[in-house]
Every structure is written in C-alpha cells, then in structure tokens.
C-alpha cells in the first residue's frame, strides 16, 4: 500500500470520527506540505469520499430519498444540537416559528415540558410531535405539501405566516455559506423561509456540519440576517470564524 493511500485512509478515518478536517492540521500530522494535502483532498473529492470546504474538508452531504432516511443520518449530532436549542434558546413563553427540517423536528421532540408558549410550524411532523406536549399551543400553517421534505409551501402558506409576529424562528438549514448566505433547492420553500424571517425578532439557524460551506440555487437571506448559528462540536473555532466574522453568534452543542 502506498504512502499516499495510507495517508488518505487515515484522513478518511479522521473525517468519520470528527466530521471535519483542516489542511494545516493534516499537514502537521503527516509532516506533509499544504500542496500535498490539497492534492489528497482533491483526489478524495473526485472519488466521492469527501467534500472540500474552505481550509479543509467534510464528509459528503448525500441527499436521501425520504424524510425518514434523512432523519436517521447524523442522529447523535442532530440530537445533541436539538437538546441545546430546546434547553437554552427557547424561552418558556415565546412565540416560535418552527421551520421544516429533521433537526428542527428533533428540537420539537426535546421541547421542555415547562414551555407554555406558541409553536407555529410549516412541518406536519412537528405538529404531530407536539400534539402530546403538555403545555405548548400548536398552530399548523396550511399550504401545498412538498411530500419529500414534509413542508407546506405556496401563497396560502405565505399569507398565513404574515398573520403572526414571532419572538424567534428556528430555521432548518439546507445550505449555509458565509458568502452566499442561506439557500434552498426549492423556490417555494425559499419564500416561506424568508417570510418567517421577516416576521421574527430573532433568527436561529440550526444545522449539522455537513450543511455548512454549501449553496443551493434559491437564496433565502444573507448570513448577516441570522442572529445565532447552532451546530455540533465537530467544527473548529477557526473554521466557524467564517461565520462569526459576519456577526453571527456561534453556539456549539
């Protein structure tokens, strides 16, 4: 086995354990030049083993066919993020928009019993999840459903969102890039996310590490519109500085 193959195997092992790797750390670890590490990462990306990001790499973000399959991916990280949001960032008397997304649904699953506020959601799975909550008032927004993503969208959805003023919105994050902002693959979902942002005093983006440094065609907002970014501990402070430098409060779960 060549030294290149051995090094790339070790890089992949590090990725699976940590969720991200950084070129300077890898160069120091393997006593290799930055150009050598960049070539490794480029070759591994061509082989579909990772996705390069600014200064390093993460595991590839592979879209699953169903909502249920996505919910099973990265479950430990997703649960850790959700517990942090539910415990520390949602006041007991708040009016909160719950966007779609598997991590947002996980937040609903961990919502404290002491919460006595109002949840307004575009995701029917969240409404069902909170039907057993002892104190939360739950409002399900109407609209046309994107079945694969378990979210309602369209003109009816936008009209209903605009009826409410919320203390905060928990945004499901399809893709978040420090330069291109928050984006999504569906034009109709872009409009509903933008409407929730406009009706909320505070914006919290909730995401696993694989959604960062990515971009989709339909832009929702600049990163500066986001108050807080909540993600897992797998990313270094240096990497997250790309977002912190733009005024976002970074919260590690």
PDB file of C-alpha atoms in Angstrom:
ATOM      1  CA  UNK A   1       0.000   0.000   0.000  1.00  0.00           C
ATOM      2  CA  UNK A   2       1.475   3.360  -0.984  1.00  0.00           C
ATOM      3  CA  UNK A   3       2.069   6.143   1.499  1.00  0.00           C
ATOM      4  CA  UNK A   4      -0.477   8.254  -0.392  1.00  0.00           C
ATOM      5  CA  UNK A   5      -3.147   5.572   0.024  1.00  0.00           C
ATOM      6  CA  UNK A   6      -2.264   5.116   3.699  1.00  0.00           C
ATOM      7  CA  UNK A   7      -2.455   8.870   4.318  1.00  0.00           C
ATOM      8  CA  UNK A   8      -5.797   9.169   2.544  1.00  0.00           C
ATOM      9  CA  UNK A   9      -7.187   6.223   4.519  1.00  0.00           C
ATOM     10  CA  UNK A  10      -6.159   7.964   7.730  1.00  0.00           C
ATOM     11  CA  UNK A  11      -7.711  11.227   6.555  1.00  0.00           C
ATOM     12  CA  UNK A  12     -10.973   9.382   5.921  1.00  0.00           C
ATOM     13  CA  UNK A  13     -10.831   7.813   9.393  1.00  0.00           C
ATOM     14  CA  UNK A  14     -10.326  11.264  10.925  1.00  0.00           C
ATOM     15  CA  UNK A  15     -13.283  12.593   8.954  1.00  0.00           C
ATOM     16  CA  UNK A  16     -15.564   9.816  10.146  1.00  0.00           C
ATOM     17  CA  UNK A  17     -14.530  10.430  13.752  1.00  0.00           C
ATOM     18  CA  UNK A  18     -14.507  14.230  13.791  1.00  0.00           C
ATOM     19  CA  UNK A  19     -16.802  15.299  10.958  1.00  0.00           C
ATOM     20  CA  UNK A  20     -14.262  17.752   9.519  1.00  0.00           C
ATOM     21  CA  UNK A  21     -10.538  18.042   8.858  1.00  0.00           C
ATOM     22  CA  UNK A  22      -8.350  21.103   8.258  1.00  0.00           C
ATOM     23  CA  UNK A  23      -5.441  21.278   5.875  1.00  0.00           C
ATOM     24  CA  UNK A  24      -2.995  22.866   8.337  1.00  0.00           C
ATOM     25  CA  UNK A  25      -3.751  20.220  10.970  1.00  0.00           C
ATOM     26  CA  UNK A  26      -3.310  17.440   8.395  1.00  0.00           C
ATOM     27  CA  UNK A  27      -0.038  18.891   7.130  1.00  0.00           C
ATOM     28  CA  UNK A  28       1.342  18.944  10.661  1.00  0.00           C
ATOM     29  CA  UNK A  29       0.039  15.458  11.461  1.00  0.00           C
ATOM     30  CA  UNK A  30       1.516  13.811   8.351  1.00  0.00           C
ATOM     31  CA  UNK A  31       4.614  16.041   8.076  1.00  0.00           C
ATOM     32  CA  UNK A  32       3.488  16.921   4.561  1.00  0.00           C
ATOM     33  CA  UNK A  33       3.243  20.158   2.601  1.00  0.00           C
ATOM     34  CA  UNK A  34      -0.028  22.026   2.216  1.00  0.00           C
ATOM     35  CA  UNK A  35       0.084  21.337  -1.526  1.00  0.00           C
ATOM     36  CA  UNK A  36       0.349  17.601  -0.837  1.00  0.00           C
ATOM     37  CA  UNK A  37      -2.682  17.684   1.463  1.00  0.00           C
ATOM     38  CA  UNK A  38      -4.645  19.739  -1.052  1.00  0.00           C
ATOM     39  CA  UNK A  39      -3.878  17.138  -3.738  1.00  0.00           C
ATOM     40  CA  UNK A  40      -5.053  14.369  -1.382  1.00  0.00           C
ATOM     41  CA  UNK A  41      -8.324  16.167  -0.662  1.00  0.00           C
ATOM     42  CA  UNK A  42      -8.891  16.951  -4.329  1.00  0.00           C
ATOM     43  CA  UNK A  43      -8.387  13.298  -5.304  1.00  0.00           C
ATOM     44  CA  UNK A  44     -10.612  12.084  -2.464  1.00  0.00           C
ATOM     45  CA  UNK A  45     -13.334  14.520  -3.518  1.00  0.00           C
ATOM     46  CA  UNK A  46     -13.096  13.205  -7.092  1.00  0.00           C
ATOM     47  CA  UNK A  47     -13.573   9.709  -5.640  1.00  0.00           C
ATOM     48  CA  UNK A  48     -16.677  10.854  -3.751  1.00  0.00           C
ATOM     49  CA  UNK A  49     -15.140  10.292  -0.317  1.00  0.00           C
ATOM     50  CA  UNK A  50     -15.376  13.865   0.966  1.00  0.00           C
ATOM     51  CA  UNK A  51     -16.400  17.412   0.095  1.00  0.00           C
ATOM     52  CA  UNK A  52     -13.768  20.125   0.156  1.00  0.00           C
ATOM     53  CA  UNK A  53     -14.541  23.330   2.011  1.00  0.00           C
ATOM     54  CA  UNK A  54     -12.515  26.452   2.702  1.00  0.00           C
ATOM     55  CA  UNK A  55      -9.444  25.290   4.607  1.00  0.00           C
ATOM     56  CA  UNK A  56     -10.344  21.617   4.839  1.00  0.00           C
ATOM     57  CA  UNK A  57     -12.996  19.015   4.117  1.00  0.00           C
ATOM     58  CA  UNK A  58     -16.156  17.418   5.480  1.00  0.00           C
ATOM     59  CA  UNK A  59     -17.967  14.195   4.701  1.00  0.00           C
ATOM     60  CA  UNK A  60     -20.134  14.447   1.578  1.00  0.00           C
ATOM     61  CA  UNK A  61     -23.696  15.647   2.013  1.00  0.00           C
ATOM     62  CA  UNK A  62     -25.619  12.878   0.290  1.00  0.00           C
ATOM     63  CA  UNK A  63     -29.288  13.664  -0.192  1.00  0.00           C
ATOM     64  CA  UNK A  64     -31.518  10.769   0.871  1.00  0.00           C
ATOM     65  CA  UNK A  65     -34.713   9.886  -0.921  1.00  0.00           C
ATOM     66  CA  UNK A  66     -37.082  10.248   2.008  1.00  0.00           C
ATOM     67  CA  UNK A  67     -37.561  12.443   5.061  1.00  0.00           C
ATOM     68  CA  UNK A  68     -37.284   9.375   7.292  1.00  0.00           C
ATOM     69  CA  UNK A  69     -33.907   8.408   5.818  1.00  0.00           C
ATOM     70  CA  UNK A  70     -32.569  11.921   6.361  1.00  0.00           C
ATOM     71  CA  UNK A  71     -33.790  11.830   9.967  1.00  0.00           C
ATOM     72  CA  UNK A  72     -31.651   8.743  10.631  1.00  0.00           C
ATOM     73  CA  UNK A  73     -28.461  10.347   9.326  1.00  0.00           C
ATOM     74  CA  UNK A  74     -26.063  12.004  11.803  1.00  0.00           C
ATOM     75  CA  UNK A  75     -28.504  11.188  14.605  1.00  0.00           C
ATOM     76  CA  UNK A  76     -26.116  11.699  17.558  1.00  0.00           C
ATOM     77  CA  UNK A  77     -25.055  15.123  16.269  1.00  0.00           C
ATOM     78  CA  UNK A  78     -28.640  16.056  15.434  1.00  0.00           C
ATOM     79  CA  UNK A  79     -29.918  15.102  18.894  1.00  0.00           C
ATOM     80  CA  UNK A  80     -27.103  16.976  20.633  1.00  0.00           C
ATOM     81  CA  UNK A  81     -27.870  20.163  18.683  1.00  0.00           C
ATOM     82  CA  UNK A  82     -31.608  19.823  19.296  1.00  0.00           C
ATOM     83  CA  UNK A  83     -31.176  19.388  23.049  1.00  0.00           C
ATOM     84  CA  UNK A  84     -29.026  22.526  23.212  1.00  0.00           C
ATOM     85  CA  UNK A  85     -31.592  24.602  21.317  1.00  0.00           C
ATOM     86  CA  UNK A  86     -34.584  23.304  23.256  1.00  0.00           C
ATOM     87  CA  UNK A  87     -32.913  23.696  26.636  1.00  0.00           C
ATOM     88  CA  UNK A  88     -31.124  27.038  26.275  1.00  0.00           C
ATOM     89  CA  UNK A  89     -32.550  29.075  23.410  1.00  0.00           C
ATOM     90  CA  UNK A  90     -36.343  28.825  23.598  1.00  0.00           C
ATOM     91  CA  UNK A  91     -37.950  30.864  26.403  1.00  0.00           C
ATOM     92  CA  UNK A  92     -40.917  29.184  28.077  1.00  0.00           C
ATOM     93  CA  UNK A  93     -43.359  31.909  26.991  1.00  0.00           C
ATOM     94  CA  UNK A  94     -42.054  32.528  23.455  1.00  0.00           C
ATOM     95  CA  UNK A  95     -43.904  32.584  20.141  1.00  0.00           C
ATOM     96  CA  UNK A  96     -41.712  30.489  17.848  1.00  0.00           C
ATOM     97  CA  UNK A  97     -41.783  29.626  14.155  1.00  0.00           C
ATOM     98  CA  UNK A  98     -40.595  26.041  13.683  1.00  0.00           C
ATOM     99  CA  UNK A  99     -39.347  25.659  10.120  1.00  0.00           C
ATOM    100  CA  UNK A 100     -39.109  22.314   8.388  1.00  0.00           C
ATOM    101  CA  UNK A 101     -36.100  20.003   8.631  1.00  0.00           C
ATOM    102  CA  UNK A 102     -35.158  16.876  10.519  1.00  0.00           C
ATOM    103  CA  UNK A 103     -33.055  18.725  13.093  1.00  0.00           C
ATOM    104  CA  UNK A 104     -35.896  21.182  13.768  1.00  0.00           C
ATOM    105  CA  UNK A 105     -38.225  18.229  14.296  1.00  0.00           C
ATOM    106  CA  UNK A 106     -35.692  16.886  16.784  1.00  0.00           C
ATOM    107  CA  UNK A 107     -35.876  20.220  18.644  1.00  0.00           C
ATOM    108  CA  UNK A 108     -39.642  19.765  18.945  1.00  0.00           C
ATOM    109  CA  UNK A 109     -39.055  16.288  20.359  1.00  0.00           C
ATOM    110  CA  UNK A 110     -36.882  17.799  23.103  1.00  0.00           C
ATOM    111  CA  UNK A 111     -39.013  20.867  23.863  1.00  0.00           C
ATOM    112  CA  UNK A 112     -39.156  21.329  27.641  1.00  0.00           C
ATOM    113  CA  UNK A 113     -42.419  20.414  29.432  1.00  0.00           C
ATOM    114  CA  UNK A 114     -42.275  23.868  31.031  1.00  0.00           C
ATOM    115  CA  UNK A 115     -42.731  25.556  27.636  1.00  0.00           C
ATOM    116  CA  UNK A 116     -46.097  27.368  27.660  1.00  0.00           C
ATOM    117  CA  UNK A 117     -45.670  29.468  24.548  1.00  0.00           C
ATOM    118  CA  UNK A 118     -46.833  29.055  20.957  1.00  0.00           C
ATOM    119  CA  UNK A 119     -45.281  26.968  18.199  1.00  0.00           C
ATOM    120  CA  UNK A 120     -46.202  27.916  14.628  1.00  0.00           C
ATOM    121  CA  UNK A 121     -44.960  25.361  12.121  1.00  0.00           C
ATOM    122  CA  UNK A 122     -44.927  24.535   8.422  1.00  0.00           C
ATOM    123  CA  UNK A 123     -43.966  20.916   9.120  1.00  0.00           C
ATOM    124  CA  UNK A 124     -46.814  18.467   9.871  1.00  0.00           C
ATOM    125  CA  UNK A 125     -44.376  16.077  11.588  1.00  0.00           C
ATOM    126  CA  UNK A 126     -43.610  18.795  14.142  1.00  0.00           C
ATOM    127  CA  UNK A 127     -47.305  19.446  14.758  1.00  0.00           C
ATOM    128  CA  UNK A 128     -47.858  15.736  15.386  1.00  0.00           C
ATOM    129  CA  UNK A 129     -44.772  15.516  17.612  1.00  0.00           C
ATOM    130  CA  UNK A 130     -46.055  18.378  19.788  1.00  0.00           C
ATOM    131  CA  UNK A 131     -49.612  17.073  19.992  1.00  0.00           C
ATOM    132  CA  UNK A 132     -48.558  15.291  23.186  1.00  0.00           C
ATOM    133  CA  UNK A 133     -46.756  18.269  24.700  1.00  0.00           C
ATOM    134  CA  UNK A 134     -48.480  19.194  27.994  1.00  0.00           C
ATOM    135  CA  UNK A 135     -48.473  22.974  27.587  1.00  0.00           C
ATOM    136  CA  UNK A 136     -47.491  24.166  24.105  1.00  0.00           C
ATOM    137  CA  UNK A 137     -50.062  25.828  21.871  1.00  0.00           C
ATOM    138  CA  UNK A 138     -49.507  24.475  18.359  1.00  0.00           C
ATOM    139  CA  UNK A 139     -50.544  26.233  15.146  1.00  0.00           C
ATOM    140  CA  UNK A 140     -50.189  24.321  11.880  1.00  0.00           C
ATOM    141  CA  UNK A 141     -49.759  26.556   8.848  1.00  0.00           C
ATOM    142  CA  UNK A 142     -51.647  25.465   5.728  1.00  0.00           C
ATOM    143  CA  UNK A 143     -50.498  25.173   2.135  1.00  0.00           C
ATOM    144  CA  UNK A 144     -49.427  22.738  -0.556  1.00  0.00           C
ATOM    145  CA  UNK A 145     -47.169  19.989   0.770  1.00  0.00           C
ATOM    146  CA  UNK A 146     -43.763  19.075  -0.600  1.00  0.00           C
ATOM    147  CA  UNK A 147     -44.055  15.425   0.379  1.00  0.00           C
ATOM    148  CA  UNK A 148     -40.363  14.540   0.172  1.00  0.00           C
ATOM    149  CA  UNK A 149     -39.465  17.375   2.525  1.00  0.00           C
ATOM    150  CA  UNK A 150     -42.565  17.271   4.771  1.00  0.00           C
ATOM    151  CA  UNK A 151     -43.188  21.010   4.490  1.00  0.00           C
ATOM    152  CA  UNK A 152     -46.097  23.149   3.292  1.00  0.00           C
ATOM    153  CA  UNK A 153     -45.405  25.980   0.863  1.00  0.00           C
ATOM    154  CA  UNK A 154     -47.116  28.351  -1.557  1.00  0.00           C
ATOM    155  CA  UNK A 155     -49.198  31.559  -1.453  1.00  0.00           C
ATOM    156  CA  UNK A 156     -51.533  30.280   1.286  1.00  0.00           C
ATOM    157  CA  UNK A 157     -48.541  29.458   3.466  1.00  0.00           C
ATOM    158  CA  UNK A 158     -47.027  32.915   2.992  1.00  0.00           C
ATOM    159  CA  UNK A 159     -50.333  34.645   3.763  1.00  0.00           C
ATOM    160  CA  UNK A 160     -50.758  32.677   6.994  1.00  0.00           C
ATOM    161  CA  UNK A 161     -47.174  33.262   8.136  1.00  0.00           C
ATOM    162  CA  UNK A 162     -47.685  37.014   7.758  1.00  0.00           C
ATOM    163  CA  UNK A 163     -50.532  36.923  10.297  1.00  0.00           C
ATOM    164  CA  UNK A 164     -48.091  36.314  13.149  1.00  0.00           C
ATOM    165  CA  UNK A 165     -45.269  38.177  14.885  1.00  0.00           C
ATOM    166  CA  UNK A 166     -42.830  35.754  16.481  1.00  0.00           C
ATOM    167  CA  UNK A 167     -40.096  36.137  19.073  1.00  0.00           C
ATOM    168  CA  UNK A 168     -37.857  33.838  17.076  1.00  0.00           C
ATOM    169  CA  UNK A 169     -37.685  31.465  14.138  1.00  0.00           C
ATOM    170  CA  UNK A 170     -35.823  28.158  14.153  1.00  0.00           C
ATOM    171  CA  UNK A 171     -34.609  27.784  10.590  1.00  0.00           C
ATOM    172  CA  UNK A 172     -33.992  24.419   9.028  1.00  0.00           C
ATOM    173  CA  UNK A 173     -30.737  24.790   7.118  1.00  0.00           C
ATOM    174  CA  UNK A 174     -30.498  23.258   3.662  1.00  0.00           C
ATOM    175  CA  UNK A 175     -27.259  25.087   2.872  1.00  0.00           C
ATOM    176  CA  UNK A 176     -25.353  27.910   4.564  1.00  0.00           C
ATOM    177  CA  UNK A 177     -22.325  29.646   3.099  1.00  0.00           C
ATOM    178  CA  UNK A 178     -20.566  32.689   4.594  1.00  0.00           C
ATOM    179  CA  UNK A 179     -20.570  34.483   1.247  1.00  0.00           C
ATOM    180  CA  UNK A 180     -23.778  33.332  -0.455  1.00  0.00           C
ATOM    181  CA  UNK A 181     -25.891  33.062   2.704  1.00  0.00           C
ATOM    182  CA  UNK A 182     -28.763  30.702   3.444  1.00  0.00           C
ATOM    183  CA  UNK A 183     -30.197  28.924   0.410  1.00  0.00           C
ATOM    184  CA  UNK A 184     -32.538  26.101  -0.544  1.00  0.00           C
ATOM    185  CA  UNK A 185     -33.295  23.880  -3.525  1.00  0.00           C
ATOM    186  CA  UNK A 186     -36.995  24.869  -3.742  1.00  0.00           C
ATOM    187  CA  UNK A 187     -38.191  28.326  -4.813  1.00  0.00           C
ATOM    188  CA  UNK A 188     -41.450  27.949  -2.899  1.00  0.00           C
ATOM    189  CA  UNK A 189     -39.655  26.959   0.298  1.00  0.00           C
ATOM    190  CA  UNK A 190     -37.346  29.954  -0.124  1.00  0.00           C
ATOM    191  CA  UNK A 191     -40.372  32.243   0.037  1.00  0.00           C
ATOM    192  CA  UNK A 192     -41.785  30.698   3.220  1.00  0.00           C
ATOM    193  CA  UNK A 193     -38.421  30.800   4.986  1.00  0.00           C
ATOM    194  CA  UNK A 194     -37.983  34.459   4.022  1.00  0.00           C
ATOM    195  CA  UNK A 195     -41.489  35.229   5.323  1.00  0.00           C
ATOM    196  CA  UNK A 196     -40.761  33.629   8.704  1.00  0.00           C
ATOM    197  CA  UNK A 197     -37.532  35.602   8.968  1.00  0.00           C
ATOM    198  CA  UNK A 198     -39.391  38.843   8.216  1.00  0.00           C
ATOM    199  CA  UNK A 199     -41.966  38.118  10.937  1.00  0.00           C
ATOM    200  CA  UNK A 200     -39.447  37.200  13.655  1.00  0.00           C
ATOM    201  CA  UNK A 201     -37.443  39.318  16.080  1.00  0.00           C
ATOM    202  CA  UNK A 202     -34.605  36.772  16.210  1.00  0.00           C
ATOM    203  CA  UNK A 203     -33.320  34.229  13.698  1.00  0.00           C
ATOM    204  CA  UNK A 204     -31.665  30.970  14.779  1.00  0.00           C
ATOM    205  CA  UNK A 205     -30.153  28.727  12.104  1.00  0.00           C
ATOM    206  CA  UNK A 206     -29.903  25.118  13.266  1.00  0.00           C
ATOM    207  CA  UNK A 207     -27.647  22.787  11.304  1.00  0.00           C
ATOM    208  CA  UNK A 208     -25.384  19.780  11.254  1.00  0.00           C
ATOM    209  CA  UNK A 209     -21.848  20.370   9.995  1.00  0.00           C
ATOM    210  CA  UNK A 210     -22.433  18.895   6.535  1.00  0.00           C
ATOM    211  CA  UNK A 211     -24.732  21.779   5.533  1.00  0.00           C
ATOM    212  CA  UNK A 212     -22.081  24.466   6.084  1.00  0.00           C
ATOM    213  CA  UNK A 213     -19.992  25.868   3.206  1.00  0.00           C
ATOM    214  CA  UNK A 214     -22.688  24.699   0.771  1.00  0.00           C
ATOM    215  CA  UNK A 215     -25.055  26.565  -1.525  1.00  0.00           C
ATOM    216  CA  UNK A 216     -28.298  25.901  -3.430  1.00  0.00           C
ATOM    217  CA  UNK A 217     -29.884  27.898  -6.275  1.00  0.00           C
ATOM    218  CA  UNK A 218     -32.570  29.736  -4.291  1.00  0.00           C
ATOM    219  CA  UNK A 219     -31.149  32.307  -1.892  1.00  0.00           C
ATOM    220  CA  UNK A 220     -33.135  32.981   1.304  1.00  0.00           C
ATOM    221  CA  UNK A 221     -31.049  35.625   3.092  1.00  0.00           C
ATOM    222  CA  UNK A 222     -27.537  36.898   3.792  1.00  0.00           C
ATOM    223  CA  UNK A 223     -25.708  35.365   6.734  1.00  0.00           C
ATOM    224  CA  UNK A 224     -25.935  38.771   8.435  1.00  0.00           C
ATOM    225  CA  UNK A 225     -29.700  38.241   8.821  1.00  0.00           C
ATOM    226  CA  UNK A 226     -29.035  35.284  11.151  1.00  0.00           C
ATOM    227  CA  UNK A 227     -28.696  36.021  14.871  1.00  0.00           C
ATOM    228  CA  UNK A 228     -27.382  32.634  16.042  1.00  0.00           C
ATOM    229  CA  UNK A 229     -25.902  29.575  14.358  1.00  0.00           C
ATOM    230  CA  UNK A 230     -26.203  26.362  16.349  1.00  0.00           C
ATOM    231  CA  UNK A 231     -24.119  23.403  15.228  1.00  0.00           C
ATOM    232  CA  UNK A 232     -22.184  20.469  16.660  1.00  0.00           C
ATOM    233  CA  UNK A 233     -18.738  20.377  18.262  1.00  0.00           C
ATOM    234  CA  UNK A 234     -17.161  18.791  15.196  1.00  0.00           C
ATOM    235  CA  UNK A 235     -16.029  22.097  13.701  1.00  0.00           C
ATOM    236  CA  UNK A 236     -13.083  24.118  14.945  1.00  0.00           C
ATOM    237  CA  UNK A 237     -13.352  27.736  16.040  1.00  0.00           C
ATOM    238  CA  UNK A 238     -11.080  28.711  13.146  1.00  0.00           C
ATOM    239  CA  UNK A 239     -13.475  27.197  10.625  1.00  0.00           C
ATOM    240  CA  UNK A 240     -16.517  28.789  12.261  1.00  0.00           C
ATOM    241  CA  UNK A 241     -14.780  32.168  12.181  1.00  0.00           C
ATOM    242  CA  UNK A 242     -16.011  32.416   8.580  1.00  0.00           C
ATOM    243  CA  UNK A 243     -19.469  32.928  10.091  1.00  0.00           C
ATOM    244  CA  UNK A 244     -18.570  34.674  13.353  1.00  0.00           C
ATOM    245  CA  UNK A 245     -16.715  37.377  11.423  1.00  0.00           C
ATOM    246  CA  UNK A 246     -20.029  38.251   9.777  1.00  0.00           C
ATOM    247  CA  UNK A 247     -21.732  38.935  13.101  1.00  0.00           C
ATOM    248  CA  UNK A 248     -23.371  35.571  13.820  1.00  0.00           C
ATOM    249  CA  UNK A 249     -23.272  34.281  17.385  1.00  0.00           C
ATOM    250  CA  UNK A 250     -21.866  30.739  17.129  1.00  0.00           C
ATOM    251  CA  UNK A 251     -23.284  28.227  19.615  1.00  0.00           C
ATOM    252  CA  UNK A 252     -21.694  24.775  19.818  1.00  0.00           C
ATOM    253  CA  UNK A 253     -23.916  21.977  21.081  1.00  0.00           C
TER     254      UNK A 253
END
